[in-house]
XYZ file of C-alpha atoms in Angstrom:
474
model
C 21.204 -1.155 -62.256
C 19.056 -3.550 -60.369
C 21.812 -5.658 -59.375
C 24.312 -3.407 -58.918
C 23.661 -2.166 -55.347
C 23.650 -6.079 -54.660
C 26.507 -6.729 -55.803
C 28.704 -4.279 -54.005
C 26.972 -5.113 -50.856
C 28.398 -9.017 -51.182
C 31.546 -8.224 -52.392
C 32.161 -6.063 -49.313
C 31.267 -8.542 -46.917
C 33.355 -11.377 -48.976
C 36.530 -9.166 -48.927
C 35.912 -8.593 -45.179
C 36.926 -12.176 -44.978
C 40.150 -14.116 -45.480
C 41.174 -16.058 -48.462
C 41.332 -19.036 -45.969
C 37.281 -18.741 -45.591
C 36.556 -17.374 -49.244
C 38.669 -20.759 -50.673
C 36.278 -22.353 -47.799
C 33.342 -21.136 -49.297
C 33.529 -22.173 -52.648
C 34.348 -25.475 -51.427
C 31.628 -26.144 -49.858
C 29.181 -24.460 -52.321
C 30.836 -26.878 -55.156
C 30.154 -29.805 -52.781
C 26.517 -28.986 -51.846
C 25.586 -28.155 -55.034
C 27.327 -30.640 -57.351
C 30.411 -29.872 -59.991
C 31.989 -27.219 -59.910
C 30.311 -24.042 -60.597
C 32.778 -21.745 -59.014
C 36.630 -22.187 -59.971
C 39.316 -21.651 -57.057
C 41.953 -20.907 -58.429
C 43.409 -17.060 -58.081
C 44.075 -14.373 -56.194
C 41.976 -13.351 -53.426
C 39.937 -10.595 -55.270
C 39.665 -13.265 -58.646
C 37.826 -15.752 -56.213
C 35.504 -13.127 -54.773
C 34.660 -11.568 -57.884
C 34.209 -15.102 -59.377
C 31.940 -16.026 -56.245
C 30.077 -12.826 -56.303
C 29.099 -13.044 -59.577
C 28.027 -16.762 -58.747
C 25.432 -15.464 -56.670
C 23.995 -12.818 -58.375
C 22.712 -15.264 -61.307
C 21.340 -17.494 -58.648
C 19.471 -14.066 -57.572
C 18.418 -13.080 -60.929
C 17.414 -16.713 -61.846
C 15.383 -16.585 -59.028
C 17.287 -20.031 -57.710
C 15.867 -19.580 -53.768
C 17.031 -23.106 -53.228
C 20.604 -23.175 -54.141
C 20.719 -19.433 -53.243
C 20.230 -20.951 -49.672
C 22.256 -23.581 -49.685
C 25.045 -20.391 -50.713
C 23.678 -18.615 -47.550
C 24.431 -20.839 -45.067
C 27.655 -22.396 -46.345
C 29.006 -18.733 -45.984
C 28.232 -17.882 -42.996
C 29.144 -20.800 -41.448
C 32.874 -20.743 -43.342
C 33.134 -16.606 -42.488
C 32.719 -18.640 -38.884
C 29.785 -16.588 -38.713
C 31.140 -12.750 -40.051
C 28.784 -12.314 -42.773
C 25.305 -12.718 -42.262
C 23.178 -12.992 -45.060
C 19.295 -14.699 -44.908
C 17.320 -15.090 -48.696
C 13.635 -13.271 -48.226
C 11.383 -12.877 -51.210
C 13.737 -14.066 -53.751
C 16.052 -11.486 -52.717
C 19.356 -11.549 -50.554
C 19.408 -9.735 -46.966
C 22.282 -7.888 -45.658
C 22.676 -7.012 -42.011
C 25.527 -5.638 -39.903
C 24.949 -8.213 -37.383
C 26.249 -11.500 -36.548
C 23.468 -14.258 -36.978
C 23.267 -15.610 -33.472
C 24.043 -19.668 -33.188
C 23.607 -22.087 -30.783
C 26.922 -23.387 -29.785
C 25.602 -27.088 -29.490
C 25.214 -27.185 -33.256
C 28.420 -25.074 -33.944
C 30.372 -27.045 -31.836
C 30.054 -30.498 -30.264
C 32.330 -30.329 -27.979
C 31.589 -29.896 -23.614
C 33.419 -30.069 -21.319
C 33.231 -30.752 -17.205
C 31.375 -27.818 -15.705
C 33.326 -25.328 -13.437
C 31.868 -23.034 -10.916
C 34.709 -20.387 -12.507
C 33.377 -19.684 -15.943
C 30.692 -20.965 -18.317
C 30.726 -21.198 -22.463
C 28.883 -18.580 -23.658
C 29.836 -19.117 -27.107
C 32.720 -20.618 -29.324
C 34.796 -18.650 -31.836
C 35.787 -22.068 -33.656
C 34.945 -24.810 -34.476
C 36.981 -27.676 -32.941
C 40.125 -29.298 -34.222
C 41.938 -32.639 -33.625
C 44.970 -33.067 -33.287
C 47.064 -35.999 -34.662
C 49.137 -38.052 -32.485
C 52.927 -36.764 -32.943
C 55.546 -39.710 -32.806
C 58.749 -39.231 -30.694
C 60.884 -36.406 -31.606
C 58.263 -34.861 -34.230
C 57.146 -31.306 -33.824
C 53.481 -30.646 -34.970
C 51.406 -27.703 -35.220
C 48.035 -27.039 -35.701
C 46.135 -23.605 -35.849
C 42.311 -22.046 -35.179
C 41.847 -18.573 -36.048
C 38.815 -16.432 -35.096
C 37.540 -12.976 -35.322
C 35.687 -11.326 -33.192
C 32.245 -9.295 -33.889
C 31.223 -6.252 -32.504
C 28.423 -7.995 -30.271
C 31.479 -9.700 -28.569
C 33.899 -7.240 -28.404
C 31.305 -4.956 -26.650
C 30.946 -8.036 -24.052
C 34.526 -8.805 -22.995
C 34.460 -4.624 -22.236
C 31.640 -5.393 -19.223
C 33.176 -5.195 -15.689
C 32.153 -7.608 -13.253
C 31.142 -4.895 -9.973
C 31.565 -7.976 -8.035
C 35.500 -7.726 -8.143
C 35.590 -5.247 -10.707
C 37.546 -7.177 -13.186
C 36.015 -7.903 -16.823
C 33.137 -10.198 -16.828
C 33.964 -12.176 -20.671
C 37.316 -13.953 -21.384
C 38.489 -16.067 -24.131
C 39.455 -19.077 -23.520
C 41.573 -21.964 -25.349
C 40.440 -25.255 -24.590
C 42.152 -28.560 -25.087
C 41.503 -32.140 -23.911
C 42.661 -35.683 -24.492
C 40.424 -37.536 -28.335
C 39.378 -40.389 -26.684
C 36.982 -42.930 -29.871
C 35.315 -39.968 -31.032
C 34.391 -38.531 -26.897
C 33.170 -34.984 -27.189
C 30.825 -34.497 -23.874
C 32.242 -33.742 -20.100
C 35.916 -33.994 -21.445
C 38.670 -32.982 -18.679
C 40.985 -30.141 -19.733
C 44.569 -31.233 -20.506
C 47.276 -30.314 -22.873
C 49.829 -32.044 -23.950
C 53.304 -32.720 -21.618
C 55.306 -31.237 -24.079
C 53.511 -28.295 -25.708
C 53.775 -24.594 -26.491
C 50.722 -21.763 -27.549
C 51.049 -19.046 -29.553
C 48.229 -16.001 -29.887
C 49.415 -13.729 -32.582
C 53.073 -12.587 -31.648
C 52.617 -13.550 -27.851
C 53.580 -17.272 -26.360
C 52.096 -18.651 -23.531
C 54.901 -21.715 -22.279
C 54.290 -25.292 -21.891
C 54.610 -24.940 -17.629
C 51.988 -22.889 -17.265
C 49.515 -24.912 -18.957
C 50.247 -28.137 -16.962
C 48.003 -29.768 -14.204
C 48.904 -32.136 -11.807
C 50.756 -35.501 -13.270
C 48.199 -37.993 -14.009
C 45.357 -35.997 -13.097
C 43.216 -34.712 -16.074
C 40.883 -31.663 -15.240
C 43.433 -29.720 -12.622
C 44.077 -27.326 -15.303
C 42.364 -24.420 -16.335
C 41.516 -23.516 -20.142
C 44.192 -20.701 -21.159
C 43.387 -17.634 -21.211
C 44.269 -15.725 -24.020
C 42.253 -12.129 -23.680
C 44.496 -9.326 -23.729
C 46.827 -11.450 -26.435
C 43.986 -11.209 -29.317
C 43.165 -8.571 -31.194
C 39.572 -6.930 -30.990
C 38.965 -6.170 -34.560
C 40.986 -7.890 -36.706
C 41.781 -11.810 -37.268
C 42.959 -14.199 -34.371
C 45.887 -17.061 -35.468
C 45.893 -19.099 -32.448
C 48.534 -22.099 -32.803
C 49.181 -25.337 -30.396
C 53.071 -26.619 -31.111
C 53.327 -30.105 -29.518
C 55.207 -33.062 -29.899
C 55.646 -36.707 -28.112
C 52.203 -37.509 -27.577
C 50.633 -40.981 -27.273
C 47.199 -40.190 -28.536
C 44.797 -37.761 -29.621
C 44.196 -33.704 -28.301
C 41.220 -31.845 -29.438
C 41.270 -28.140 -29.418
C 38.525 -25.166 -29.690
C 38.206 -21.247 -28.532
C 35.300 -20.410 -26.254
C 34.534 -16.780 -25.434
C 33.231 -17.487 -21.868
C 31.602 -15.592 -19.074
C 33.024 -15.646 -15.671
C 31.919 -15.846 -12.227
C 33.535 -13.816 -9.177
C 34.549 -15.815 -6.138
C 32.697 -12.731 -4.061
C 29.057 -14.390 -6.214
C 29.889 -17.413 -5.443
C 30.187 -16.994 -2.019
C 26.750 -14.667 -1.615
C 25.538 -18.039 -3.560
C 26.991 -20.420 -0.754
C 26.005 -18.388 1.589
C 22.064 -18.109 0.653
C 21.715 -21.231 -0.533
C 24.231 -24.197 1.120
C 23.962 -23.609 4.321
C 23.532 -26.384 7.475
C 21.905 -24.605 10.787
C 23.705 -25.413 14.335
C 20.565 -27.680 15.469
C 21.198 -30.379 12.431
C 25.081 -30.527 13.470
C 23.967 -31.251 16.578
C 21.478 -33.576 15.966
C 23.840 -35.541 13.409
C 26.342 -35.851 16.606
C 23.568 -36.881 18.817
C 22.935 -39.684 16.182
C 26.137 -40.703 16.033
C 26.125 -41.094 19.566
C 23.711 -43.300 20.332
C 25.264 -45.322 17.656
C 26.696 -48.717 20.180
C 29.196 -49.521 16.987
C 30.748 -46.112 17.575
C 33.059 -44.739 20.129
C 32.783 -40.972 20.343
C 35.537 -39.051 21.505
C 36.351 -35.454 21.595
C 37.620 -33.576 18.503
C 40.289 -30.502 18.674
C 39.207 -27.990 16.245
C 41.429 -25.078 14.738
C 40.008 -21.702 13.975
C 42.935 -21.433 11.493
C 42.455 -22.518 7.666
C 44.750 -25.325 6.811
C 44.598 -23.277 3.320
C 45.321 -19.738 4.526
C 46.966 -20.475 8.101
C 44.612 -17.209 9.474
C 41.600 -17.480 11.555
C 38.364 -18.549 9.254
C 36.000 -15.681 8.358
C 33.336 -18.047 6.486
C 33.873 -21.649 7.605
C 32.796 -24.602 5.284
C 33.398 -28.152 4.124
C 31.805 -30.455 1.822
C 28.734 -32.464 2.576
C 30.107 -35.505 2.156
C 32.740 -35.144 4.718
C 32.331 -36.718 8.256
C 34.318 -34.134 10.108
C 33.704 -31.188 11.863
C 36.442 -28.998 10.994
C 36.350 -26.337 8.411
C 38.528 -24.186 6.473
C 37.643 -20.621 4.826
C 35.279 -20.599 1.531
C 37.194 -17.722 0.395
C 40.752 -19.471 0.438
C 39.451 -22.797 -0.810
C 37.847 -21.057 -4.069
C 40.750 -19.103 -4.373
C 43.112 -22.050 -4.791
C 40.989 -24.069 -6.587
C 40.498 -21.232 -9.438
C 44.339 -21.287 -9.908
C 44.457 -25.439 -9.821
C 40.656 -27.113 -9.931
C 41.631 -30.149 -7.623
C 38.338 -29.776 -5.829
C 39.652 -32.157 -2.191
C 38.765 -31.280 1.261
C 41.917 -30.254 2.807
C 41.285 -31.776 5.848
C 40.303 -35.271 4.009
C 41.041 -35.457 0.871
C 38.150 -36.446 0.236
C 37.235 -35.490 -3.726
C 34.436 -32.691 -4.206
C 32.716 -33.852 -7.461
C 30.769 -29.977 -7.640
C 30.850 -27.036 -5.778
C 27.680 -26.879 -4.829
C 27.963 -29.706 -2.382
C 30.136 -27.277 -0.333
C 27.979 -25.662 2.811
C 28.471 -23.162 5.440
C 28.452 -24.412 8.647
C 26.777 -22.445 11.636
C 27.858 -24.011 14.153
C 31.644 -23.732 13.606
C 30.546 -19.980 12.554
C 28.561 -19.643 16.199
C 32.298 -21.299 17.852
C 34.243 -18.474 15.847
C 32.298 -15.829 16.930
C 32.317 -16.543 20.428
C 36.227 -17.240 21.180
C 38.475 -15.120 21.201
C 40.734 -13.491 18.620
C 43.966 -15.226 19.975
C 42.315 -18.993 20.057
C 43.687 -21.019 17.628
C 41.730 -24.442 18.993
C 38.435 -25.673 20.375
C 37.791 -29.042 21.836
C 33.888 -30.465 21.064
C 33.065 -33.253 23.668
C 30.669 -35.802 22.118
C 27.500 -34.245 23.508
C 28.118 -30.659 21.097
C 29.587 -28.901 24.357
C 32.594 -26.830 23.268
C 35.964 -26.129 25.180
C 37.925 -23.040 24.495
C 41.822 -24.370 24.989
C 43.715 -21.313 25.728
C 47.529 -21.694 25.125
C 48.488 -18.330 26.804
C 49.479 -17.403 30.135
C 46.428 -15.277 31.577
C 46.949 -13.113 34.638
C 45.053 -13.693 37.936
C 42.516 -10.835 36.406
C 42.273 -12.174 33.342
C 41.511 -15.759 34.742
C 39.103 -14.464 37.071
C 37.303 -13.326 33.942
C 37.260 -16.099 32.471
C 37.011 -19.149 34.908
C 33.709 -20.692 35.317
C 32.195 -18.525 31.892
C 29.731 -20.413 30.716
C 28.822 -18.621 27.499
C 25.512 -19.360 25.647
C 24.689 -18.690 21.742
C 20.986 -17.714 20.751
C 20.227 -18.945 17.347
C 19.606 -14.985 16.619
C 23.052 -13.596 17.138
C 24.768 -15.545 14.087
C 26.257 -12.716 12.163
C 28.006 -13.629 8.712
C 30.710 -11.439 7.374
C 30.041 -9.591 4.218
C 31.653 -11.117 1.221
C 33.100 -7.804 -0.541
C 36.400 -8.156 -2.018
C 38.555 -5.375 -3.571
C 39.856 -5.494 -7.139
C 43.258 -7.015 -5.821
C 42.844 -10.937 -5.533
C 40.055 -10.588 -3.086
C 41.223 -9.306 -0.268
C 38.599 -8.552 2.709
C 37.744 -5.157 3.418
C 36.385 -5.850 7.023
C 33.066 -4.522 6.632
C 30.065 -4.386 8.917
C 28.821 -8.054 9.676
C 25.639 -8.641 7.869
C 22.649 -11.079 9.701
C 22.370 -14.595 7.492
C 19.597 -14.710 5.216
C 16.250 -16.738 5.914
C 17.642 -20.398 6.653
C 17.166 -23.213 3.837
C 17.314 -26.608 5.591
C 20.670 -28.587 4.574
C 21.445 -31.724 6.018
C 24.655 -33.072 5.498
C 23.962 -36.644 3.189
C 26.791 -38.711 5.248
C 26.808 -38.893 9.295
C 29.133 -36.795 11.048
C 31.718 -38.920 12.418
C 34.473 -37.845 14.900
C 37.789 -39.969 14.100
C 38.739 -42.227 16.567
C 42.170 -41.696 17.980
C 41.985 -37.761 18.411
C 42.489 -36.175 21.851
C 40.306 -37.248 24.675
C 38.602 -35.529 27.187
C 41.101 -32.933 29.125
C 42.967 -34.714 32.062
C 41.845 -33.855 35.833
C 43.995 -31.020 37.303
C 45.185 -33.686 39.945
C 47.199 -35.765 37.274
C 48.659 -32.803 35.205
C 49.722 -30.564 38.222
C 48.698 -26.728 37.653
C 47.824 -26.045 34.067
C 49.002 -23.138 31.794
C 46.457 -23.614 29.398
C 42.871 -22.215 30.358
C 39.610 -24.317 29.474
C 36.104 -22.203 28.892
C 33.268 -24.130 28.450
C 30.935 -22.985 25.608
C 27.105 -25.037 25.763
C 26.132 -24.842 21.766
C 23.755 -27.140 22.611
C 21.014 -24.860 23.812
C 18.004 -23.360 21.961
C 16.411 -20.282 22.344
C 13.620 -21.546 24.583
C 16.162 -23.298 27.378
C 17.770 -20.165 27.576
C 14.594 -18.340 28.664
């Protein structure tokens, strides 16, 4: 009667589990305790009963040691669905999952993104063999959820309002045994199943010979939430090794990580200008003027948050929102002015004084000339009438360091799309100054022509002094 309470308890747990993990089990209890003291042959209930029955005379022999060794082989083949611990001579039951850190779970890491970070895998990680021309292989993970998970992949992000937790499937070229900062690819020719559902070969492929530009699949609403997961890679025609693991992660909204760039990365108008200044007085370099576009290369509409990468020598920007966007969908992480490679997204910045140039031209100007010395020139490619130029002609219009307004980064449900709301004043400024000068590429349009050569001119010129502080203005 002692023992009978006990018993029940384990074999519940053990027939919560498949025969895949009890045959598991008594594997690895027969190899870390010697021989063979639990047969494996039978049907499902046969093995639990025998394995049940195994651990109850460890219990009433009072065998802590092996009665351990039981404990953690289980839970570690249950992939972590029973949870038993051995206190007092006596076996533990609880209805939770024993929390483990994924580092000792699971080897495997892989290159940080901005998107998304592991929170915890469901599997353990699998290789895959190398498949010869023409052969079709398979391999499978399976997973179940626990009710600590399930309850996090039902939090909602109130960022974007989309869930917060995903799972993932994760796969990556086996290069001598390489399991840190491994670049996501699948194989060319290759095919996942979750369940009943099949997610094709096309959408899982990057760009050709470029590991890392695609995204771990996600495979949420295909699994089930409490039963188990069969998760299966079909493949063939590959030259080497994949490995392959399932990653409940947690991801991060583009809206966050824009608050983030905007509170943190951000370089002020006076270090621009004092990076062009530099550059000036440099005798090896020839400074011309640059023609800047308020329009994203990215988006082709005006720029509501204008940045570029530190690293990059130019001036022009292109919108934070639209460069996140398409580098969610397809991580290529280059400038899209340069091409210049972005190793993390944090060396990304906002730049005032592009955002000071937005929000003092006009709606309809799609470019802005900067002379050498920071000056800016509105270039005006409509036809104004005589009222309109007399507005304009001779404006000299001059920013106070103050007046820099930054649009709010709220985002509906619906791929981001901006609400226009009120304009929000930046946060208290964090000195950034960009690592590389700030070159302006030779060859780019000159200074404007005098009216005498070009005859009378349709487009309109407005000079715009950034250069000023807030004390020459006074």
């Amino acid at each position: 009667m002692k023992y009978s309470a006990t018993l029940q308890a384990i074999q519940r747990d053990l027939n919560g589990i498949t025969i895949k993990e009890i045959t598991g089990c008594i594997q690895g209890i027969n190899s870390v305790i010697g021989g063979h003291p639990v047969l494996q042959k039978g049907r499902k209930q046969e093995k639990v009963n025998r394995l049940s029955e195994y651990i109850l005379d460890l219990l009433k022999n009072e065998n802590e040691i092996d009665l351990k060794k039981v404990v953690t082989v289980v839970t570690e083949e249950s992939n972590f669905k029973i949870s038993w611990r051995v206190e007092d001579h006596e076996l533990k039951f609880s209805k939770e999952s024993i929390p483990k850190p994924a580092a000792k779970f699971n080897p495997l890491t892989f290159r940080p993104s901005p998107f998304y970070g592991i929170t915890v895998f469901l599997t353990k990680y699998l290789v895959c063999p190398v498949s010869r021309p023409h052969e079709r292989r398979s391999v499978t993970l399976e997973f179940m959820l626990t009710d600590e998970q399930r309850e996090l992949l039902s939090i909602i992000d109130p960022a974007d309002n989309l869930p917060s937790y995903q799972i993932r499937f994760f796969c990556a070229k086996y290069h001598d045994g390489q399991m840190q900062n491994l670049l996501l690819e699948f194989p060319s020719i290759c095919e996942l199943r979750v369940n009943a559902n099949v997610i094709v070969g096309s959408s899982l492929k990057g760009l050709k010979g470029r590991p890392g530009t695609v995204n771990p699949a996600d495979i949420t609403v295909m699994s089930r939430k409490t039963s188990l997961n069969r998760v299966e890679l079909l493949y063939m025609n590959t030259e080497c090794q994949y490995v392959i693991t399932i990653a409940l992660v947690k991801r991060v909204a583009i809206p966050s990580l824009i608050q983030r760039l905007m509170n943190e990365n951000r370089v002020s108008k006076e270090a621009v200008l004092a990076k062009l200044q530099e550059t000036q007085q440099d005798i090896d370099i020839v400074m011309e003027a640059e023609t800047l576009s308020t329009k994203c290369p990215l988006a082709f509409t005006r720029i509501n948050i204008p940045c570029r990468s530190v690293a990059c020598h130019h001036l022009q920007c292109y919108d934070a929102t639209a460069f996140l966007l398409m580098n969610e969908q397809t991580p290529t992480w280059a400038c899209p002015v340069c091409n210049r490679r972005i190793e993390k997204w944090q060396d990304l910045i906002l730049d005032e004084y592009f955002l000071m140039m937005l929000q003092n031209t006009p709606a309809h100007i799609e470019h802005v000339r900067v002379q050498p010395n920071g000056n800016m020139v509105i270039i005006d490619e409509h036809i104004l009438s005589e009222q309109e130029d007399d507005d304009y002609d001779e404006r000299s219009i001059v920013l106070v360091e103050d007046d820099i307004k930054i649009p709010s980064p709220h985002y509906t449900h619906s791929r981001y799309t901006p609400l226009s709301p009120p304009q929000l004043p930046l946060p208290p400024y964090v000195p950034l100054v960009p690592a590389q000068p700030l070159l302006v590429s030779r060859g780019k349009m000159a200074a404007p022509p005098s009216p005498e050569m070009t005859g009378p001119p349709k487009k309109k010129s407005h000079v715009i002094d950034l250069t000023l502080d807030s004390e020459e203005e006074e």
